[in-house]
GROMACS .gro file of C-alpha atoms in nm:
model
  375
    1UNK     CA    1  -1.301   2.492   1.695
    2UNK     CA    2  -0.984   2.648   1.855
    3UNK     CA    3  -0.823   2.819   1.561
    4UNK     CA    4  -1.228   3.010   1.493
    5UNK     CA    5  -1.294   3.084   1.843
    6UNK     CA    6  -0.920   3.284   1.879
    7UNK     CA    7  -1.063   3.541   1.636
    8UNK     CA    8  -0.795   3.511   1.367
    9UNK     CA    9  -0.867   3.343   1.004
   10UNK     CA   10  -0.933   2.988   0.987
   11UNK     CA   11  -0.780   2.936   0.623
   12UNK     CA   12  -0.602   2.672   0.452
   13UNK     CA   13  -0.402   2.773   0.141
   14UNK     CA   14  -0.435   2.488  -0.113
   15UNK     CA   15  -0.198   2.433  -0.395
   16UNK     CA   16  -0.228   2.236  -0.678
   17UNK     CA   17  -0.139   2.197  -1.061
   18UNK     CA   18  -0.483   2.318  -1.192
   19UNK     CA   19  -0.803   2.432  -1.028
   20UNK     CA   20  -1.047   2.443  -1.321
   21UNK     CA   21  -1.330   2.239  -1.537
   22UNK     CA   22  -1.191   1.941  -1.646
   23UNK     CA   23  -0.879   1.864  -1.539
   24UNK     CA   24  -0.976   1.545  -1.355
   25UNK     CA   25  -1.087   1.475  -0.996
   26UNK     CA   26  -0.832   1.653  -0.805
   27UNK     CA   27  -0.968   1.968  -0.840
   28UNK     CA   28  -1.355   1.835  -0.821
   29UNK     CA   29  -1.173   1.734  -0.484
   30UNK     CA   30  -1.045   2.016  -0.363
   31UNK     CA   31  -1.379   2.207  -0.388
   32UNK     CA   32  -1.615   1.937  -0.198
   33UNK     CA   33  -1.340   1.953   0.094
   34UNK     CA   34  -1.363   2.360   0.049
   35UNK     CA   35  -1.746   2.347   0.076
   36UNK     CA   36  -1.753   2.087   0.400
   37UNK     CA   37  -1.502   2.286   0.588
   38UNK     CA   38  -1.682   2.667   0.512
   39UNK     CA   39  -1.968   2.471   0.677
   40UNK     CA   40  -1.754   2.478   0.970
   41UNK     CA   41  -1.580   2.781   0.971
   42UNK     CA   42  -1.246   2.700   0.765
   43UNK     CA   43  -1.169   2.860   0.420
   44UNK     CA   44  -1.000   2.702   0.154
   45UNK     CA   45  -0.816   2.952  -0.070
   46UNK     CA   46  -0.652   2.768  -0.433
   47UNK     CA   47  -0.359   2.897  -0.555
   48UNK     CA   48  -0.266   2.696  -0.920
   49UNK     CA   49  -0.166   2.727  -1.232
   50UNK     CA   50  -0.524   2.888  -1.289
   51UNK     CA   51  -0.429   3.141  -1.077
   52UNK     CA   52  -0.520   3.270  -0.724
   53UNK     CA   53  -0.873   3.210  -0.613
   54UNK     CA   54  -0.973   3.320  -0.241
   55UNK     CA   55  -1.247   3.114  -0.042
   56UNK     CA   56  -1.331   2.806  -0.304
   57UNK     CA   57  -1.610   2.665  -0.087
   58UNK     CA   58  -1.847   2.934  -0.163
   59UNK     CA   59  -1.841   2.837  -0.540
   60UNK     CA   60  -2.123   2.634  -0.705
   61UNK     CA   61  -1.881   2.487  -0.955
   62UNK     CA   62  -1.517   2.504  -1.069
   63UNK     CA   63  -1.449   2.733  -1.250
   64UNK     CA   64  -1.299   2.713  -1.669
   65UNK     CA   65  -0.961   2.744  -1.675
   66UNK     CA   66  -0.796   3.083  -1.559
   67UNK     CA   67  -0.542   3.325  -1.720
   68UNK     CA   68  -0.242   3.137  -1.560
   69UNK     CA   69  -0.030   3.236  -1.247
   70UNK     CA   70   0.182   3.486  -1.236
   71UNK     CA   71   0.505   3.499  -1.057
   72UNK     CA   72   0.410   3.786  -0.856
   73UNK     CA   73   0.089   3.625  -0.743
   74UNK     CA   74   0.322   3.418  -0.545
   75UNK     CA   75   0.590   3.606  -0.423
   76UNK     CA   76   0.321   3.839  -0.266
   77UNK     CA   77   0.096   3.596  -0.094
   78UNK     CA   78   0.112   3.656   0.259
   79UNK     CA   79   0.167   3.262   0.425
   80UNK     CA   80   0.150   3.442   0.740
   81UNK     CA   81  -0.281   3.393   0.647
   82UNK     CA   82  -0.294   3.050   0.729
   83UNK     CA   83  -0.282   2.771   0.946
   84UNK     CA   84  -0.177   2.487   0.690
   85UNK     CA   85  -0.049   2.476   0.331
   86UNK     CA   86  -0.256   2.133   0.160
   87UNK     CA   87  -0.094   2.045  -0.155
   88UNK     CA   88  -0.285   1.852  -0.360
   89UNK     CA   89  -0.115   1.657  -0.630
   90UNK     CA   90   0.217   1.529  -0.752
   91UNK     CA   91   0.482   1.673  -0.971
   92UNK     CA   92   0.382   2.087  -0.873
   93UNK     CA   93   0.727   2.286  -0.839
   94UNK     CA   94   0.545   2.542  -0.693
   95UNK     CA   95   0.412   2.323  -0.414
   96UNK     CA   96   0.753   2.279  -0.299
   97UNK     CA   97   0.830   2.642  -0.339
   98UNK     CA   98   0.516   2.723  -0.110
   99UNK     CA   99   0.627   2.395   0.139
  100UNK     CA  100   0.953   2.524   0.179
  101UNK     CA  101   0.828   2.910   0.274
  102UNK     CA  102   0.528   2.785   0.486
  103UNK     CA  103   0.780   2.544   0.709
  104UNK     CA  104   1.016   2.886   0.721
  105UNK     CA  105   0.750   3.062   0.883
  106UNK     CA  106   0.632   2.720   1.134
  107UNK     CA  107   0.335   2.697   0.914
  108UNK     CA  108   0.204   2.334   0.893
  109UNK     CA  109   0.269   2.157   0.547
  110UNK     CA  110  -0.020   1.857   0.452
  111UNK     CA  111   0.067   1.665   0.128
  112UNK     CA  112  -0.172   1.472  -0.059
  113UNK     CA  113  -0.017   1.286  -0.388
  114UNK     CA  114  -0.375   1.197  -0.489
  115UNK     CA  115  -0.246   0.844  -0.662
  116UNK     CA  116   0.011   1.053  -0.874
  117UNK     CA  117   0.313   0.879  -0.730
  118UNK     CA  118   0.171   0.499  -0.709
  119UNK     CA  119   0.366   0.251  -0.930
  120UNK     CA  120   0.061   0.283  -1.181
  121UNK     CA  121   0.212   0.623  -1.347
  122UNK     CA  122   0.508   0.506  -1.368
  123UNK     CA  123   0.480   0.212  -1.632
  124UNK     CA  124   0.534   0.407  -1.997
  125UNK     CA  125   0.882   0.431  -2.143
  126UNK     CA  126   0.775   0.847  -2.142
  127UNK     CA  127   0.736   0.823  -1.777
  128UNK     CA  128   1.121   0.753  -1.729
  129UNK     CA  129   1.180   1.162  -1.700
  130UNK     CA  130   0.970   1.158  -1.384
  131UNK     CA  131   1.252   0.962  -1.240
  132UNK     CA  132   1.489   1.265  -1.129
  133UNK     CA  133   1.220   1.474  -0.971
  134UNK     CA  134   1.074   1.210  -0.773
  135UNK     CA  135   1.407   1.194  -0.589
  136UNK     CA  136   1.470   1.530  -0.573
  137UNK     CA  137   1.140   1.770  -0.564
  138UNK     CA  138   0.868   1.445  -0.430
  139UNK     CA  139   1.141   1.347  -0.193
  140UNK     CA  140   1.139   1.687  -0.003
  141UNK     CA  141   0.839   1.796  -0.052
  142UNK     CA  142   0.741   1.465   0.153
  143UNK     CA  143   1.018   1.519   0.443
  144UNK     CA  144   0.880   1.881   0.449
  145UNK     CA  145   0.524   1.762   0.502
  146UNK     CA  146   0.361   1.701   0.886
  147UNK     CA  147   0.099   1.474   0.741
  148UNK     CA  148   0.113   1.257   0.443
  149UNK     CA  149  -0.251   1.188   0.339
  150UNK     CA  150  -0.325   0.901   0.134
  151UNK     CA  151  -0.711   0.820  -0.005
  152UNK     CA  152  -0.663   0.488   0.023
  153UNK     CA  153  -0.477   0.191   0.167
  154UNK     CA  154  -0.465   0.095  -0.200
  155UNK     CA  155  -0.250   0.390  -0.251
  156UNK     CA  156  -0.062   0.406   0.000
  157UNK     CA  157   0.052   0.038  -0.059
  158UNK     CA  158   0.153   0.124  -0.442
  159UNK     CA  159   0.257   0.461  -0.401
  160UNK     CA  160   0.651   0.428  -0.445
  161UNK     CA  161   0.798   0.645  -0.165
  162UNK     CA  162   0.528   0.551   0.115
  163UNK     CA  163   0.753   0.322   0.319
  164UNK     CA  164   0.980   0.577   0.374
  165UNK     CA  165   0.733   0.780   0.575
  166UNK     CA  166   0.501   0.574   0.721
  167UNK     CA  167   0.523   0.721   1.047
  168UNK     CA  168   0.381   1.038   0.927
  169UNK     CA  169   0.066   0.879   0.658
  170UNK     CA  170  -0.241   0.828   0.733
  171UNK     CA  171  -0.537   0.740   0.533
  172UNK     CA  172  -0.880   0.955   0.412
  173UNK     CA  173  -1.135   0.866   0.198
  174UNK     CA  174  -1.197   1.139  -0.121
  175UNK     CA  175  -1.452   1.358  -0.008
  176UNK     CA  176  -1.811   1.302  -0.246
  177UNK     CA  177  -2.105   1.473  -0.300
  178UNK     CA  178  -2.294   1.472  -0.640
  179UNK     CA  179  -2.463   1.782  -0.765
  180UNK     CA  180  -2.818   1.859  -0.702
  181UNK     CA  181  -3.081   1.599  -0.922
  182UNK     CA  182  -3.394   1.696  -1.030
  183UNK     CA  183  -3.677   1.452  -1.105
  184UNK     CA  184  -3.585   1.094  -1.071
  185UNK     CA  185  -3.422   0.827  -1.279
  186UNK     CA  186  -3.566   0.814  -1.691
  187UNK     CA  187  -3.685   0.493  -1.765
  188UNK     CA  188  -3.473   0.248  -1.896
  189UNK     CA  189  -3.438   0.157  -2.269
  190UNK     CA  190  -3.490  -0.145  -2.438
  191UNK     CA  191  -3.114  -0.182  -2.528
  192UNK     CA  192  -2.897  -0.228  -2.277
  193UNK     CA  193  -2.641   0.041  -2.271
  194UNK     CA  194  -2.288   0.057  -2.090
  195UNK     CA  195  -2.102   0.381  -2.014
  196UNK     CA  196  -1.671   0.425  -1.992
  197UNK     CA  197  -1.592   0.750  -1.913
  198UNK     CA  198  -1.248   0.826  -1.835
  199UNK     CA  199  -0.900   0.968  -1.952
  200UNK     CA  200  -0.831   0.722  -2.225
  201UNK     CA  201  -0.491   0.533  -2.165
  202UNK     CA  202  -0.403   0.185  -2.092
  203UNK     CA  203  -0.392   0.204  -1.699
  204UNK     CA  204  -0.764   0.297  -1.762
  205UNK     CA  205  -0.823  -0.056  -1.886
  206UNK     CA  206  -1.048   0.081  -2.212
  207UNK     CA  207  -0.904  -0.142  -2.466
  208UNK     CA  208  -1.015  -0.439  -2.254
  209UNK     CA  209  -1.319  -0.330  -2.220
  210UNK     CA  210  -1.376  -0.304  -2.557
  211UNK     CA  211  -1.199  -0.593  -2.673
  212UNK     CA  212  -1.500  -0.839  -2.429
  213UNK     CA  213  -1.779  -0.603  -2.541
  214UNK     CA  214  -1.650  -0.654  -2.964
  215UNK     CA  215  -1.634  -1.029  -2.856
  216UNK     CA  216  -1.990  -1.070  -2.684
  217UNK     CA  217  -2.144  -0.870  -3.002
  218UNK     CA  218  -1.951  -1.123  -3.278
  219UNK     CA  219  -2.035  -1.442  -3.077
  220UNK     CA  220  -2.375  -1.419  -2.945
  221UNK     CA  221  -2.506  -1.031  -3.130
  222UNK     CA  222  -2.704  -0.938  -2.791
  223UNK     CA  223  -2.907  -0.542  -2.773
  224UNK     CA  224  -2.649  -0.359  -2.605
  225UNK     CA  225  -2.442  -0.099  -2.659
  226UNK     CA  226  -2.121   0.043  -2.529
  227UNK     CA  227  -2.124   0.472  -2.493
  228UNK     CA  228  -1.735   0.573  -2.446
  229UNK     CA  229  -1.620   0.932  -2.333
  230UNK     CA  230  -1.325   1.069  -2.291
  231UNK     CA  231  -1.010   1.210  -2.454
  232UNK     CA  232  -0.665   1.083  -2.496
  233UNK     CA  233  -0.378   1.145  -2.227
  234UNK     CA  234  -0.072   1.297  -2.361
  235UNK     CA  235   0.112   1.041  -2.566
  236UNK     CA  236  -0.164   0.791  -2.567
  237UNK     CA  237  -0.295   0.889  -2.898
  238UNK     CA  238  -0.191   0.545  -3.094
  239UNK     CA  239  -0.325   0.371  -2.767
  240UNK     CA  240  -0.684   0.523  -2.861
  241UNK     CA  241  -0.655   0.483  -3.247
  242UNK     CA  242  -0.573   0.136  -3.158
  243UNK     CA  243  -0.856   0.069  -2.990
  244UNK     CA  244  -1.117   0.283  -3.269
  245UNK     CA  245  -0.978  -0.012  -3.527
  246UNK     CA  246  -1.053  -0.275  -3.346
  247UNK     CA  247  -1.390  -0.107  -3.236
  248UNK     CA  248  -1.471   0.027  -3.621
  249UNK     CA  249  -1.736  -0.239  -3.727
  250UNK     CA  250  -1.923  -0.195  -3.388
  251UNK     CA  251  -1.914   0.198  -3.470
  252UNK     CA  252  -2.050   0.109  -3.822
  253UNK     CA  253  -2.366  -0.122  -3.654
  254UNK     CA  254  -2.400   0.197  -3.408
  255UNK     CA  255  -2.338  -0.088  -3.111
  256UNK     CA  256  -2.052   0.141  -2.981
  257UNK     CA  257  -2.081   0.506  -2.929
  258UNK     CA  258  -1.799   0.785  -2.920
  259UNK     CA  259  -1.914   1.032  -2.744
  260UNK     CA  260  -1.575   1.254  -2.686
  261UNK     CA  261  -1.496   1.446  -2.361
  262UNK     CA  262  -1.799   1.504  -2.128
  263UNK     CA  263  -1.792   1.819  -1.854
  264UNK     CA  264  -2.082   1.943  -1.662
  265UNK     CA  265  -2.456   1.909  -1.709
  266UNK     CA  266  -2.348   1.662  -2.001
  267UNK     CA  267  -2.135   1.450  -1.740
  268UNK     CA  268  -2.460   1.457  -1.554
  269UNK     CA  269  -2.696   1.322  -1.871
  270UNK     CA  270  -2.449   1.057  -1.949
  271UNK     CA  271  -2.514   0.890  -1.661
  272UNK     CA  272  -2.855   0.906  -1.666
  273UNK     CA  273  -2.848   0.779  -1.965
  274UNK     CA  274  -2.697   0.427  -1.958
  275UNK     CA  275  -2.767   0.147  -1.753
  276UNK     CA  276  -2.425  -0.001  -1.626
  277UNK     CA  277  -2.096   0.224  -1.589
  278UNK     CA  278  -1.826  -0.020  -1.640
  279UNK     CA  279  -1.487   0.140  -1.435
  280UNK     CA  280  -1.183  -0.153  -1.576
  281UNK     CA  281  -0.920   0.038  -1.439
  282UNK     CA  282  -0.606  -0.137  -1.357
  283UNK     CA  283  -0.557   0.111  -1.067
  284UNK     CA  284  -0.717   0.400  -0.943
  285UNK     CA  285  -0.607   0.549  -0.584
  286UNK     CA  286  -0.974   0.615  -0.496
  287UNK     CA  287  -1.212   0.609  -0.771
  288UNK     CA  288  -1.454   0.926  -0.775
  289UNK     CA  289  -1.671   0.789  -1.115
  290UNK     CA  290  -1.831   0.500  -0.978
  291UNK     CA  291  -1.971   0.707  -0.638
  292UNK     CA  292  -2.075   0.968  -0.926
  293UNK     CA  293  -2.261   0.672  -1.138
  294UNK     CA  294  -2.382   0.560  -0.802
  295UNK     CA  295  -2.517   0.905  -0.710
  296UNK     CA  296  -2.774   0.890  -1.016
  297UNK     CA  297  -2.890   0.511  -0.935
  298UNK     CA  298  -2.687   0.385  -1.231
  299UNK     CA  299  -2.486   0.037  -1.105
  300UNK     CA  300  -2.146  -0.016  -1.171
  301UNK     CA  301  -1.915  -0.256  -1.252
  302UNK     CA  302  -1.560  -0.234  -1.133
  303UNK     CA  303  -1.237  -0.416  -1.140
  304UNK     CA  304  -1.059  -0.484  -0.767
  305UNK     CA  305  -0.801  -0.225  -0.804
  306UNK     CA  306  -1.005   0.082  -0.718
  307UNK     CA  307  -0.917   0.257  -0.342
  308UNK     CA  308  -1.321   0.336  -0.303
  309UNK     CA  309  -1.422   0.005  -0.265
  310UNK     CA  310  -1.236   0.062   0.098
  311UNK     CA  311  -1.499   0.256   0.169
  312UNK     CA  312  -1.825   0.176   0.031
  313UNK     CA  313  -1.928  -0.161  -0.146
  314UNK     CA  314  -2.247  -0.271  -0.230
  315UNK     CA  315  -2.311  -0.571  -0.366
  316UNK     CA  316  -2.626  -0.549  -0.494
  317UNK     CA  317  -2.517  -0.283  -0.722
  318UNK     CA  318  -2.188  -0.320  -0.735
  319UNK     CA  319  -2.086  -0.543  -1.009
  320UNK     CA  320  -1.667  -0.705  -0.953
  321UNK     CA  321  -1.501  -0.812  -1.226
  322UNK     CA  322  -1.172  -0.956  -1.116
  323UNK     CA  323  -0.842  -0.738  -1.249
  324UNK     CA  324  -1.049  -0.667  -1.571
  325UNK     CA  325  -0.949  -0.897  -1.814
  326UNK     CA  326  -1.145  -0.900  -2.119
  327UNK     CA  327  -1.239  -1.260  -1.989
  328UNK     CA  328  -1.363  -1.137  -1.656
  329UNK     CA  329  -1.531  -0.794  -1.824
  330UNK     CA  330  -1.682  -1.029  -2.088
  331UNK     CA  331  -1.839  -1.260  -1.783
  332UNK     CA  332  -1.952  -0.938  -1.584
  333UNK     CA  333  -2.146  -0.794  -1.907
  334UNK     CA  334  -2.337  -1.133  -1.965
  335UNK     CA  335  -2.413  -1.110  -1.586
  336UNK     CA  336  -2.532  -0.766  -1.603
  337UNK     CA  337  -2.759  -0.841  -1.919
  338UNK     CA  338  -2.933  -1.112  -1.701
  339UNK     CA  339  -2.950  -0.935  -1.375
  340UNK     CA  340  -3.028  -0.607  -1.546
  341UNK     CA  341  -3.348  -0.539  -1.358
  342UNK     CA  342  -3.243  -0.626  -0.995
  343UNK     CA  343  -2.894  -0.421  -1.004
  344UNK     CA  344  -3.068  -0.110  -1.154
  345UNK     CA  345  -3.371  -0.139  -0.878
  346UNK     CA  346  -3.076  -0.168  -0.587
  347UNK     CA  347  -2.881   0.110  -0.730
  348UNK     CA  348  -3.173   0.350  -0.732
  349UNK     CA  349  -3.185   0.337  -0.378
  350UNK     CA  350  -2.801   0.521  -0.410
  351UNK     CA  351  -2.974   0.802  -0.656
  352UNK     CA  352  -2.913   1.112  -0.400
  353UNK     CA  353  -2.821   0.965  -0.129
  354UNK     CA  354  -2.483   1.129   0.086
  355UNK     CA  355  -2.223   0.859   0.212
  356UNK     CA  356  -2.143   0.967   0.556
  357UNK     CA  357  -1.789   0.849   0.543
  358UNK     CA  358  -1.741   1.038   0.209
  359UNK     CA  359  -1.921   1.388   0.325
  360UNK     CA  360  -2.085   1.590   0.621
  361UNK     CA  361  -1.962   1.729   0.949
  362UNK     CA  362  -1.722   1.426   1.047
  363UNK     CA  363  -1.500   1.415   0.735
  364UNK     CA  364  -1.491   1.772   0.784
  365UNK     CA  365  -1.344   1.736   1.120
  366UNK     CA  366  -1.118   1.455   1.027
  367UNK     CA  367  -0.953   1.727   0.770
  368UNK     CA  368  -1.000   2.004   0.956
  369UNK     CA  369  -0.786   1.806   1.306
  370UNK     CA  370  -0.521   1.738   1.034
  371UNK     CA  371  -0.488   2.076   0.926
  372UNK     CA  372  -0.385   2.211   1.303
  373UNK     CA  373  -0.761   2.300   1.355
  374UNK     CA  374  -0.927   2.163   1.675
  375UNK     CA  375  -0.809   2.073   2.039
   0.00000   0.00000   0.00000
C-alpha cells in the first residue's frame, strides 16, 4: 500500500465513547477492524473515554474499563500521526473536537454512527434531549466527514440525517470474527433451550419474546426453556420489572432462566449452551449476536429488521420470524421445537467458520481505501 511503502506511519486514530469490556459491539468492532488492518500494515490507535490506547490490533481482547480521559491526553495528541480520524459512534463531543482539528490540519475525517442515529433511538419520551445535538454537534460532525460509513442499507435507510449526505455514504458490513473454540459443539440436552442476550429495552423486542414463550408453556407445557442475559439500559428499569412479572411463574417452574449480564468466556459458554438464540429486535443496524451464535453452530432465529441479514443468510439455520410479534415468535418456537435436529446439524457447519465478506484481507482493503490508504 502507498501510505506503508512512503516510510511514514500508516495509523488511523479512532475515537469513540468507550473502548472497554462490555460496553456493546462498537468497541468489539473497533478491535476486529484494528486486528485485520495490522495484518496489513495499518495501526489503529483508540482514543475514548477509557483513555488513550496506542496500536489496538495487537490486543487479544478489550480491555476493562480505563481510568477515564484526561483533558490533556487530548490537547497533546499529535493529529499530525495519522492519515484518517474514524469516529465510531454517535453523540461523542470529543469526536467533533478531534473532526474539527484533524480537517484543520487536511487530515481525512471517516464517520461511522454505528445505528446510533437511526429513527430506532429516538422513540422514548427521554430521548427528546438528543434533539438539540443532533442538529448542532451530529450535523457537523457529518458535513466535516469525507466518508459517511453506514453497516447497512438498513441503516442507512432509518438513520435520520442520511438523505442529507448521500453523496458522501457508502455502505460496509461490521467486521466478525469469533474467538478461538476449542473442542467442538457439547451435545445437546433433552430440553430444548432458547438464549436472549442483549441490552434489555423495548427496541430489543424482549418482552415479546417472552410474552410467546409464557404463552406456548400455559397452552401446550412443552420441555423448553428460555435462558435471558442482559442488563437494563438507562431508564428501562420498569420496562424489565415489567417483563420479570409477567415471566414470575415460569421463573418459579425453572422454564425461564435469568442469567444477568454475560462478558467473556461466559458470553462464550452461553452459547454453547442453548440450542436456538432468538434475536426479536425491532431494529438493529447490523446485528453482531446472531454471527456470534452462528460462530459456535448454535441457529438463530431473527426478526427482519436486522442490517446482517444483508450480508449473510442461511436458511437452513437461520430461523425468520416476521417483525417479531409474539404471534410470529410464538410460530417460530413451535417450528424450531419440530425442526430442532435439522437446524442444529446445518448450523454446525457455521461453528468456526470466517465469513469472507465479514473478515480477511478484502474487508481490510475496503477500510483501509476509505481511510486514504491505497492507490
Amino acid at each position: 500500500m502507498e501510505a506503508v511503502a512512503a516510510g511514514r506511519r500508516a495509523a488511523v486514530l479512532a475515537v469513540a465513547h468507550q473502548f472497554a469490556l462490555g460496553f456493546g459491539g462498537v468497541p468489539e468492532s473497533i478491535l476486529l477492524l484494528a486486528r485485520e488492518l495490522r495484518a496489513v500494515g495499518i495501526t489503529i490507535d483508540v482514543l475514548s473515554k477509557d483513555g488513550f490506547i496506542r496500536d489496538v490490533g495487537r490486543l487479544s481482547s478489550l480491555p476493562p474499563r480505563g481510568g477515564g480521559l484526561a483533558f490533556d491526553v487530548i490537547r497533546g495528541l499529535d493529529l499530525a500521526d495519522y492519515r484518517a480520524v474514524f469516529v465510531a459512534g454517535a453523540w461523542n463531543p470529543v469526536a467533533l473536537m478531534i473532526a474539527v482539528r484533524a480537517r484543520r490540519r487536511s487530515i481525512r475525517v471517516i464517520y461511522s454512527p454505528k445505528g446510533n442515529l437511526a429513527r430506532a433511538e429516538f422513540k422514548r419520551p427521554r430521548d427528546v434531549k438528543k434533539f438539540p445535538y443532533l442538529a448542532t454537534a451530529e450535523l457537523a460532525l457529518m458535513t466535516l466527514a469525507a466518508r459517511i460509513i453506514y453497516s447497512s442499507v438498513l441503516e442507512q435507510q432509518h438513520s435520520l440525517l442520511s438523505p442529507l449526505f448521500a453523496a458522501k455514504a457508502t455502505v460496509i458490513a461490521e467486521p466478525f470474527l469469533g474467538p478461538d473454540l476449542t473442542g467442538s459443539r457439547p451435545s445437546p440436552s433433552k430440553t430444548l433451550r432458547f438464549g436472549f442476550m442483549a441490552e434489555i429495552a423495548p427496541r430489543k423486542g424482549l418482552a415479546e419474546l417472552v410474552e410467546a414463550f409464557v404463552t406456548w408453556q400455559r397452552k401446550d407445557g412443552p420441555d423448553a426453556e428460555l435462558h435471558i442475559a442482559g442488563e437494563p439500559r438507562p431508564a428501562s428499569e420498569n420496562y424489565l420489572q415489567g417483563i420479570r412479572r409477567v415471566s414470575e411463574e415460569e421463573v418459579k417452574r425453572g422454564r425461564i432462566v435469568w442469567r444477568g449480564p454475560l462478558r467473556g468466556a461466559a458470553r462464550d459458554r452461553f452459547y454453547d449452551e442453548i440450542d436456538f438464540f432468538v434475536c426479536p429486535t425491532r431494529f438493529e443496524s447490523f446485528g453482531l449476536t446472531p454471527l456470534e451464535a452462528l460462530w459456535h453452530g448454535t441457529p438463530v432465529i431473527v426478526t427482519e429488521n436486522l442490517g446482517v441479514l444483508e450480508f449473510i443468510s442461511d436458511a437452513n439455520c437461520m430461523l425468520r420470524v416476521g417483525t417479531g410479534s409474539p404471534s410470529e415468535i410464538l410460530a417460530g418456537l413451535k417450528l424450531a421445537m419440530r425442526g430442532r435436529d435439522a437446524y442444529v446439524t446445518a448450523a454446525s457447519g457455521w461453528r468456526s467458520r470466517p465469513c469472507p465478506r465479514l473478515s480477511g484481507r478484502d474487508l481490510a482493503a475496503v477500510f483501509a481505501q476509505e481511510f486514504g490508504f491505497g492507490p
